[in-house]
PDB file of C-alpha atoms in Angstrom:
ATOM      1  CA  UNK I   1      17.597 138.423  10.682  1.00  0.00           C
ATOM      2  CA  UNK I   2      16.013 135.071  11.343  1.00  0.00           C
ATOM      3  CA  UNK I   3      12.535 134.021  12.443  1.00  0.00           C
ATOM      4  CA  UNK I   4      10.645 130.967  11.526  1.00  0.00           C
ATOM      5  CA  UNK I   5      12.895 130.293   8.914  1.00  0.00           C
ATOM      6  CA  UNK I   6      12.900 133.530   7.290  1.00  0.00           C
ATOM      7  CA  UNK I   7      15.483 135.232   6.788  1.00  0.00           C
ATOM      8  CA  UNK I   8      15.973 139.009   5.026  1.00  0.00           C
ATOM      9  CA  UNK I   9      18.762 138.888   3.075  1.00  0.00           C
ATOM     10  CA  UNK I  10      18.023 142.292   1.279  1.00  0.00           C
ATOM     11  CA  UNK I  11      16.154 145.862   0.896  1.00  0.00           C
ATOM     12  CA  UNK I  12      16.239 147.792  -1.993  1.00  0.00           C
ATOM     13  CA  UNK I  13      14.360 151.055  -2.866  1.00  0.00           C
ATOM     14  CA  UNK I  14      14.304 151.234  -6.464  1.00  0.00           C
ATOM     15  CA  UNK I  15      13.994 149.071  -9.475  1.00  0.00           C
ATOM     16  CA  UNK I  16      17.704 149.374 -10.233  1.00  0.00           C
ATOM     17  CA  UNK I  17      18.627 147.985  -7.058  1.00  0.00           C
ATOM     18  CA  UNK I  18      16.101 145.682  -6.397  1.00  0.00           C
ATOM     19  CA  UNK I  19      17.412 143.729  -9.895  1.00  0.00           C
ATOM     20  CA  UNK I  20      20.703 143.925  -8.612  1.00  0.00           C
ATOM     21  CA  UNK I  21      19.944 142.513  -5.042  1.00  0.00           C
ATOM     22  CA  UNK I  22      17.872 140.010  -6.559  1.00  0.00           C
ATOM     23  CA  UNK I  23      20.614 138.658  -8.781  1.00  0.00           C
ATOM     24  CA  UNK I  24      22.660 138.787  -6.252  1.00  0.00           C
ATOM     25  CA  UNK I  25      20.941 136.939  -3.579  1.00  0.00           C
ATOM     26  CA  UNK I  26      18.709 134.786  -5.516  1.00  0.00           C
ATOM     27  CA  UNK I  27      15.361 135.405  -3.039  1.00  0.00           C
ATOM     28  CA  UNK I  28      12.994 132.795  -2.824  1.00  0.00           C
ATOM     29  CA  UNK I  29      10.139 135.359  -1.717  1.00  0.00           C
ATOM     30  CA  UNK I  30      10.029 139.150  -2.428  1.00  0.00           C
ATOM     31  CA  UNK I  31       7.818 141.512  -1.147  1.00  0.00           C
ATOM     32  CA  UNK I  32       7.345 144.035  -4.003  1.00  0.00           C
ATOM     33  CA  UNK I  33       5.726 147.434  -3.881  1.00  0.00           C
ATOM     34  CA  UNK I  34       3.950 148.523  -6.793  1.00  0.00           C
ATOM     35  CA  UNK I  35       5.254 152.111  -6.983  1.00  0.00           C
ATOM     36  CA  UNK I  36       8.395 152.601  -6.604  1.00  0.00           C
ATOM     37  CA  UNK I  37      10.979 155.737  -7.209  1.00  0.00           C
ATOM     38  CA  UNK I  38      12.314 154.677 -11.186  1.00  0.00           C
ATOM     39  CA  UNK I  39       9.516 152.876 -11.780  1.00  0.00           C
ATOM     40  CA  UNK I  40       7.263 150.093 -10.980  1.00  0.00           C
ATOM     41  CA  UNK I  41       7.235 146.462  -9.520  1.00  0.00           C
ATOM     42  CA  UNK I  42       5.971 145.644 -13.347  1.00  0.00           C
ATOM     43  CA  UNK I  43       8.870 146.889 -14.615  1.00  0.00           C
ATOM     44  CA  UNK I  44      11.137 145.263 -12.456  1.00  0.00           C
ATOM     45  CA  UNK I  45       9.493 141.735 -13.161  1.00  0.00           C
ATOM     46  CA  UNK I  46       9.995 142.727 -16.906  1.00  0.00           C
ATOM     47  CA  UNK I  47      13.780 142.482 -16.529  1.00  0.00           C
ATOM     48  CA  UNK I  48      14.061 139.450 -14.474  1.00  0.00           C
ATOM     49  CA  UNK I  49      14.351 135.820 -16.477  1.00  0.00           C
ATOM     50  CA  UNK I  50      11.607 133.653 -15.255  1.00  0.00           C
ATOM     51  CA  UNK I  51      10.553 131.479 -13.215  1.00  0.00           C
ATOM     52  CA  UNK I  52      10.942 134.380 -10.792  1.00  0.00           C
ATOM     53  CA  UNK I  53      10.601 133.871  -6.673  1.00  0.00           C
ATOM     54  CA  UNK I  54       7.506 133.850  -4.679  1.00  0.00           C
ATOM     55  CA  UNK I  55       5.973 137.445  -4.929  1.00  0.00           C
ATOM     56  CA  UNK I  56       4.116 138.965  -2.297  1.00  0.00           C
ATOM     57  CA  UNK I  57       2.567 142.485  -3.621  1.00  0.00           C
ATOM     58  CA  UNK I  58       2.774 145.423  -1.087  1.00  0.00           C
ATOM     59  CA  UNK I  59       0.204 147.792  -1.920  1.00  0.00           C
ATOM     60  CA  UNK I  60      -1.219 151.268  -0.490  1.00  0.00           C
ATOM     61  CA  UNK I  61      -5.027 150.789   0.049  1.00  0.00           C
ATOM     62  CA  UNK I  62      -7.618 152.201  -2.165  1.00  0.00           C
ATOM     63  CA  UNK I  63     -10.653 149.956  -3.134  1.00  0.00           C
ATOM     64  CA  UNK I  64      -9.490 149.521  -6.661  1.00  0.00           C
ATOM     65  CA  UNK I  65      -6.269 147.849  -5.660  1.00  0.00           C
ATOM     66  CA  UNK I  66      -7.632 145.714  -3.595  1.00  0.00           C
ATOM     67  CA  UNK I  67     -10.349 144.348  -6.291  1.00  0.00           C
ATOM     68  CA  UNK I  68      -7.894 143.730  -8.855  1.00  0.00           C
ATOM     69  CA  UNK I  69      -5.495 141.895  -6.863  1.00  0.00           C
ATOM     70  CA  UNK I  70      -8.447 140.079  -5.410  1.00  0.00           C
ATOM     71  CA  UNK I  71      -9.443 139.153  -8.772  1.00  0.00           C
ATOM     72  CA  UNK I  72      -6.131 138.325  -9.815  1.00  0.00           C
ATOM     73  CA  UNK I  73      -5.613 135.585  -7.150  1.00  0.00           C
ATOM     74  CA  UNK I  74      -2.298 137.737  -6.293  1.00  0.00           C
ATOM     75  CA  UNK I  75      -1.174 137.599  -2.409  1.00  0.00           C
ATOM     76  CA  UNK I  76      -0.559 141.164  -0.978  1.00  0.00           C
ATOM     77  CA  UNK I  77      -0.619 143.001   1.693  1.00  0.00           C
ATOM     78  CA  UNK I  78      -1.950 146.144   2.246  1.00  0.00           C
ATOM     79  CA  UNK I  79      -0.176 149.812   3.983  1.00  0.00           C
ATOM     80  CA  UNK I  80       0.444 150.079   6.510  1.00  0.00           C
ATOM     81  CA  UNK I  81       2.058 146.553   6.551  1.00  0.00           C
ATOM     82  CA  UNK I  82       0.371 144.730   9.855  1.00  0.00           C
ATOM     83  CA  UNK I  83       2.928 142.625  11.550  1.00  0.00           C
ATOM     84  CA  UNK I  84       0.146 139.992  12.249  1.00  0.00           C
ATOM     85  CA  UNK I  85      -1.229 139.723   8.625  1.00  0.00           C
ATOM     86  CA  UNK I  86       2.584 139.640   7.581  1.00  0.00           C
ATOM     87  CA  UNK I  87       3.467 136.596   9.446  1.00  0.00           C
ATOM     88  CA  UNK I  88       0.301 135.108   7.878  1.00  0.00           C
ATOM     89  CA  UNK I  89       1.693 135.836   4.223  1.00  0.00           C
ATOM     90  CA  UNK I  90       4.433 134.462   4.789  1.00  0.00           C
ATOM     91  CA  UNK I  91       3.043 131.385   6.502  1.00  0.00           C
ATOM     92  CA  UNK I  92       1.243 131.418   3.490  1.00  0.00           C
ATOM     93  CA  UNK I  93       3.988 130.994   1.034  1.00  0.00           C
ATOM     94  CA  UNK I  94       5.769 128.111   2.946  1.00  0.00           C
ATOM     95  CA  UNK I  95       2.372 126.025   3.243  1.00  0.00           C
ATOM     96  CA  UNK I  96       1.526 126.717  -0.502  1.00  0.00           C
ATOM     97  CA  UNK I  97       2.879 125.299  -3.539  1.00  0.00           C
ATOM     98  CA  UNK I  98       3.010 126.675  -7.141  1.00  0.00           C
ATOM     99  CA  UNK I  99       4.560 126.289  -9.910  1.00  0.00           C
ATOM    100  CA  UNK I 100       5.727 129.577 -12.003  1.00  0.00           C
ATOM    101  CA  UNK I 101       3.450 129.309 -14.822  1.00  0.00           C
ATOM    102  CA  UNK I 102       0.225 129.792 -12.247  1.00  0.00           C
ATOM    103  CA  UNK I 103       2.208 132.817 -10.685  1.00  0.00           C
ATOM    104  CA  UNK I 104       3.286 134.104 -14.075  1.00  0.00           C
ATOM    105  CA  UNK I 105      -0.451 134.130 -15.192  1.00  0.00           C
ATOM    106  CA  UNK I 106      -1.515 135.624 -12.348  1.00  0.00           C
ATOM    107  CA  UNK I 107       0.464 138.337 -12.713  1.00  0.00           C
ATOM    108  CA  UNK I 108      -0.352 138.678 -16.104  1.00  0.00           C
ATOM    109  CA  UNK I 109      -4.224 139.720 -15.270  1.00  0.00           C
ATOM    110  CA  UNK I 110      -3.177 142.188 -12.154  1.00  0.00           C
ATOM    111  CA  UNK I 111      -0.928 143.916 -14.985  1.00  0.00           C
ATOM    112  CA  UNK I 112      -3.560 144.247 -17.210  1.00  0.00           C
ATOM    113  CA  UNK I 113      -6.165 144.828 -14.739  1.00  0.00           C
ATOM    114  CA  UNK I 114      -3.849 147.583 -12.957  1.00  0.00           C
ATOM    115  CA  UNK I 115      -2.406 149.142 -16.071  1.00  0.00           C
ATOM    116  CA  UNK I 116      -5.404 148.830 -17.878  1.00  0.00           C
ATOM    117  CA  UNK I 117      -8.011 150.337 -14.592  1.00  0.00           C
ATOM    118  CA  UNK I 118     -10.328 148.024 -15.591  1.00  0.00           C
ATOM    119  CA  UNK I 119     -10.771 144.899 -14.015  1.00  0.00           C
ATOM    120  CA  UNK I 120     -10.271 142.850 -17.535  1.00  0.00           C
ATOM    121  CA  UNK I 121      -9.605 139.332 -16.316  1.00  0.00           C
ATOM    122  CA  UNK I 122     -10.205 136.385 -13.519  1.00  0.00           C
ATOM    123  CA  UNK I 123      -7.757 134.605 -12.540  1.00  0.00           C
ATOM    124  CA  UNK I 124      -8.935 131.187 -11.676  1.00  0.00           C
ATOM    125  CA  UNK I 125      -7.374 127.807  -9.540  1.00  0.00           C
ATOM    126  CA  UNK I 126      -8.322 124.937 -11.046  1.00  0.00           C
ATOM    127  CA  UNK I 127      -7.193 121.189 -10.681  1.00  0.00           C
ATOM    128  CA  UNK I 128      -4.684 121.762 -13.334  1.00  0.00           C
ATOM    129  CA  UNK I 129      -3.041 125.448 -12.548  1.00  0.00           C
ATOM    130  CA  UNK I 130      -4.432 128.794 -13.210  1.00  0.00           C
ATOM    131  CA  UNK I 131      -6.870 129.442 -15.907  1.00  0.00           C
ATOM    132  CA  UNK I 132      -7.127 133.338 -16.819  1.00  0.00           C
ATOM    133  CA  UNK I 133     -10.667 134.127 -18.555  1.00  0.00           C
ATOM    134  CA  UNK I 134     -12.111 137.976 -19.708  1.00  0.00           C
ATOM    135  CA  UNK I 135     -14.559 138.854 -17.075  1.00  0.00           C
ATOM    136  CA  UNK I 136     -16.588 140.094 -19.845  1.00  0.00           C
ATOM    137  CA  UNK I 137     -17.209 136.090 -21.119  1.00  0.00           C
ATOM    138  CA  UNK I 138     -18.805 135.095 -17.613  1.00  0.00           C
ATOM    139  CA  UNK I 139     -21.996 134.561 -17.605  1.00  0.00           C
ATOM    140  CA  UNK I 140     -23.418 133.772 -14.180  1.00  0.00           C
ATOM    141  CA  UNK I 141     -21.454 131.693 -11.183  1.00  0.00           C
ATOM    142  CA  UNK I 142     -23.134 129.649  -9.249  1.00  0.00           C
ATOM    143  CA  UNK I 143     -22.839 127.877  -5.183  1.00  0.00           C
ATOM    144  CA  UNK I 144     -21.788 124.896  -4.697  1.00  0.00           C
ATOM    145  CA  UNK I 145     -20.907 124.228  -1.263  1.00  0.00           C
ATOM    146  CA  UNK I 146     -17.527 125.797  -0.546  1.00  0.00           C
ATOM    147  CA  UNK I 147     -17.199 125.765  -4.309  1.00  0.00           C
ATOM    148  CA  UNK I 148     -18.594 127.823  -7.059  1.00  0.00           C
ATOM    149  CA  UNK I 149     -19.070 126.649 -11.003  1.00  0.00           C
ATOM    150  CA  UNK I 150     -18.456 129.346 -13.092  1.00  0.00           C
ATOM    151  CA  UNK I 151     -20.040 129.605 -16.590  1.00  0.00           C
ATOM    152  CA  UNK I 152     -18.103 131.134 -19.939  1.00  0.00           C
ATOM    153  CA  UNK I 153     -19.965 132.312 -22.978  1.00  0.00           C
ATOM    154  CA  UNK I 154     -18.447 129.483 -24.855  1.00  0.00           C
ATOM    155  CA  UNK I 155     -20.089 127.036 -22.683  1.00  0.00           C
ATOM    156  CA  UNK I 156     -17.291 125.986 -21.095  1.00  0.00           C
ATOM    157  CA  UNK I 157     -17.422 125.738 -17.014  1.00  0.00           C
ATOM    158  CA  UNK I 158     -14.925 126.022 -14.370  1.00  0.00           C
ATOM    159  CA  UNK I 159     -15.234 124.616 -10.865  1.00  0.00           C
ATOM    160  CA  UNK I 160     -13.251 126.845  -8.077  1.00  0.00           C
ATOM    161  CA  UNK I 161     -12.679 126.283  -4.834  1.00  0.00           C
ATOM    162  CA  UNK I 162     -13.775 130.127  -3.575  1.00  0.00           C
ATOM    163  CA  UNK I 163     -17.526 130.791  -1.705  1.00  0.00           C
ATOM    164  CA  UNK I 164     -20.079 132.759  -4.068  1.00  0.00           C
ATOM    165  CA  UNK I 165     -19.754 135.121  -1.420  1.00  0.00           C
ATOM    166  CA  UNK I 166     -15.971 135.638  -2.202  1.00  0.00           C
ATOM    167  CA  UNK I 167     -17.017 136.166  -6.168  1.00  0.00           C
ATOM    168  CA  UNK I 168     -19.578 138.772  -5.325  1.00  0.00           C
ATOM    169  CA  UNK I 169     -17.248 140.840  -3.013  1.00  0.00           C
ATOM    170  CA  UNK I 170     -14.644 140.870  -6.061  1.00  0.00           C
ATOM    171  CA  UNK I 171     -17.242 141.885  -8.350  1.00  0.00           C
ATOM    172  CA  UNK I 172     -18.827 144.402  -6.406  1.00  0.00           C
ATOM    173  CA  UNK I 173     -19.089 147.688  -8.853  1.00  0.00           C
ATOM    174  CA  UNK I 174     -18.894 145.750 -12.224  1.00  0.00           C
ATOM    175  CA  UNK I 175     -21.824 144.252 -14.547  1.00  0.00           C
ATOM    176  CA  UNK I 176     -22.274 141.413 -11.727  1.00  0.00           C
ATOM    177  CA  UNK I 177     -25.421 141.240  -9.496  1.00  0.00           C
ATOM    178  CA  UNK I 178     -25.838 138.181  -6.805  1.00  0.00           C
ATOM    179  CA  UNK I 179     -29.687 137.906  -7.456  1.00  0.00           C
ATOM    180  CA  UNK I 180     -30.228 134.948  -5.198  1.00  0.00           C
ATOM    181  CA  UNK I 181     -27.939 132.875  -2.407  1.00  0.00           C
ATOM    182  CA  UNK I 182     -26.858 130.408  -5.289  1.00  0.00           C
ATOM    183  CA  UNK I 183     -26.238 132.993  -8.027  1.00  0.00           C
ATOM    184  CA  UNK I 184     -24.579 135.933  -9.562  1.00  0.00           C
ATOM    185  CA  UNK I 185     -25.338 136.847 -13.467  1.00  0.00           C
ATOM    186  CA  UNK I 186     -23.572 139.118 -15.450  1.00  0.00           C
ATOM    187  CA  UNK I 187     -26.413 141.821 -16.096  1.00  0.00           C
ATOM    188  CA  UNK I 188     -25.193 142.452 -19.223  1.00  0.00           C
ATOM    189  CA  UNK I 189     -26.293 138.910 -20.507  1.00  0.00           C
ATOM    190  CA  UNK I 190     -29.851 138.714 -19.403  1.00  0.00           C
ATOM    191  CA  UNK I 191     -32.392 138.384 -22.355  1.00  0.00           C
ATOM    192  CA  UNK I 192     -35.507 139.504 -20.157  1.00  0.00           C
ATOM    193  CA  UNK I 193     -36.877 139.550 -16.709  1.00  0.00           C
ATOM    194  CA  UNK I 194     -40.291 138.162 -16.221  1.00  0.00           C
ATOM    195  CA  UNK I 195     -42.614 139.304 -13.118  1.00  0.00           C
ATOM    196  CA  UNK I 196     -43.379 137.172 -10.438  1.00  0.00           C
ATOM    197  CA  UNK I 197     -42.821 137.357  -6.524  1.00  0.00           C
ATOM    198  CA  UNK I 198     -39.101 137.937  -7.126  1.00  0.00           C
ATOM    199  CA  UNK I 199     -39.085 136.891 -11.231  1.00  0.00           C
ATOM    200  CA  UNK I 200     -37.043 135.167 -13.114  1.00  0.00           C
ATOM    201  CA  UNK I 201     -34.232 135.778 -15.196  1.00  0.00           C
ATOM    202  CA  UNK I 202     -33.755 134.422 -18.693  1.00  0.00           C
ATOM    203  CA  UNK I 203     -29.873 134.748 -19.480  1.00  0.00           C
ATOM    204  CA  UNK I 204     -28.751 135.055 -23.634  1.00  0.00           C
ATOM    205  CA  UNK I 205     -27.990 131.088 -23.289  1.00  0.00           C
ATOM    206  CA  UNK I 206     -31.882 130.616 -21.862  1.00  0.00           C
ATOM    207  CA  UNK I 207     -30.902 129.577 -18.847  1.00  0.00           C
ATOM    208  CA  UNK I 208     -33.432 130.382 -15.903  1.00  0.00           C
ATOM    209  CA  UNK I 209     -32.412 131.804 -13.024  1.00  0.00           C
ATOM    210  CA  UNK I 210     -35.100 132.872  -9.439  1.00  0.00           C
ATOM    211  CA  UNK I 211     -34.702 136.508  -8.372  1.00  0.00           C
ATOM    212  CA  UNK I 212     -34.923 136.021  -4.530  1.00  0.00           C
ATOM    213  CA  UNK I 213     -37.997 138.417  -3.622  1.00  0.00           C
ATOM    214  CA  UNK I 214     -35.441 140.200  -0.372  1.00  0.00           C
ATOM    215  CA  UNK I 215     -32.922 141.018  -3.755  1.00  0.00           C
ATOM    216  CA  UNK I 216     -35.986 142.011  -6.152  1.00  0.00           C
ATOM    217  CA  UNK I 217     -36.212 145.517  -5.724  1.00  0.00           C
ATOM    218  CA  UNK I 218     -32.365 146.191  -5.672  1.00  0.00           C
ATOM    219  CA  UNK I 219     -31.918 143.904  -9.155  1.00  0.00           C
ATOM    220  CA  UNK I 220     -34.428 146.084 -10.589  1.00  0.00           C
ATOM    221  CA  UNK I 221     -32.924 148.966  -9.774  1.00  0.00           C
ATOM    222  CA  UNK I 222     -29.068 148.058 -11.587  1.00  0.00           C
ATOM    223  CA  UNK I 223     -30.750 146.521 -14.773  1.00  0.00           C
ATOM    224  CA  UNK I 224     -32.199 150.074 -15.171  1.00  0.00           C
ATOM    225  CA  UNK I 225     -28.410 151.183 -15.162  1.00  0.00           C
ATOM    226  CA  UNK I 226     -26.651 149.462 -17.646  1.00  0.00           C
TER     227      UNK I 226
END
């Protein structure tokens, strides 16, 4: 079958298969489900030579899934497949380009990050390809425009091309907390909180960060939990 240049030249339902169609065939795009009967879509990457094709992740929804391929810079789609957001994916894939080490990595942190259930590492596009850093090592990200500068323990920064409200969606649940418009701090890495109107912040690397008075009461109440 044919349309917009797409054509499906196989399906297979298990691991074993899949290898064998994809030998066979030589895709340049598979859409590969997670779970599947002997195994997992891992597991099948595991015994395939790299660079492998394009991969599109299909995924059932639960909240978790979503964050870690979210945070893993993976393309998926989501059960029941929408026609609509399907055409988009794969509209996607013909407008982008990237080179197999950037998907390799990224696939890298949504292993770990699925295997693992903890969301363990960012993957992030940068001028130069993918750079994967331990979500525990952030210390704050902060707006820029349509950009947002994120800040590593080792003082090293990294300027991405995602909103800071894309970052604080993806860390919703974890150790992050968007105190303000311009940032989000990892809570774990504040020194002290000092009283004002909405405060201020002093971070482990004395940086000083406003507490937006409309977030003050809702900051307050996560430090107390951690």
């Amino acid at each position: 079958m044919r349309e917009s240049g797409v054509e499906v030249v196989a399906i297979a339902s298990t691991v074993k298969s899949a290898i064998e169609e994809i030998k066979k065939n030589k895709p340049e795009l598979i859409f590969l489900d997670i779970d599947l009967p002997d195994g997992t879509g891992f597991e099948l990457l595991a015994q395939l030579q790299q660079p492998w094709p394009r991969i599109i992740f299909v995924t059932a929804y639960n909240q978790y899934a979503v964050k870690a391929f979210q945070i893993s810079a993976i393309d998926y789609i989501l059960k029941p497949v929408d026609p609509e957001l399907l055409i988009k994916a794969i509209e996607k894939v013909q407008q982008q380009v990237e080179t197999p080490d950037s998907q390799s990595k990224k696939i890298a942190a949504l292993t770990e990050n699925t295997l693992t259930g903890k969301l363990n590492k960012m993957a992030l596009p940068t001028q130069q390809g993918i750079q994967l850093v331990k979500i525990d090592e952030i210390v704050r990200l902060e707006a820029d425009g349509n950009y947002t500068t994120i800040f590593l323990k080792n003082k090293s920064k990294h300027l991405v091309s995602k909103k800071i409200k894309e970052f604080e969606s993806m860390l919703e649940n974890t150790c992050f907390f968007r105190i303000h418009q311009s940032h989000i701090v990892n809570l774990q890495l504040i020194d002290r909180y000092i009283k004002g109107e909405g405060g201020t912040v002093i971070l482990e690397d004395n940086t000083e960060l406003e507490v937006a008075r409309r977030r003050k009461d809702d900051f307050l109440k996560r430090i107390t939990q951690i």
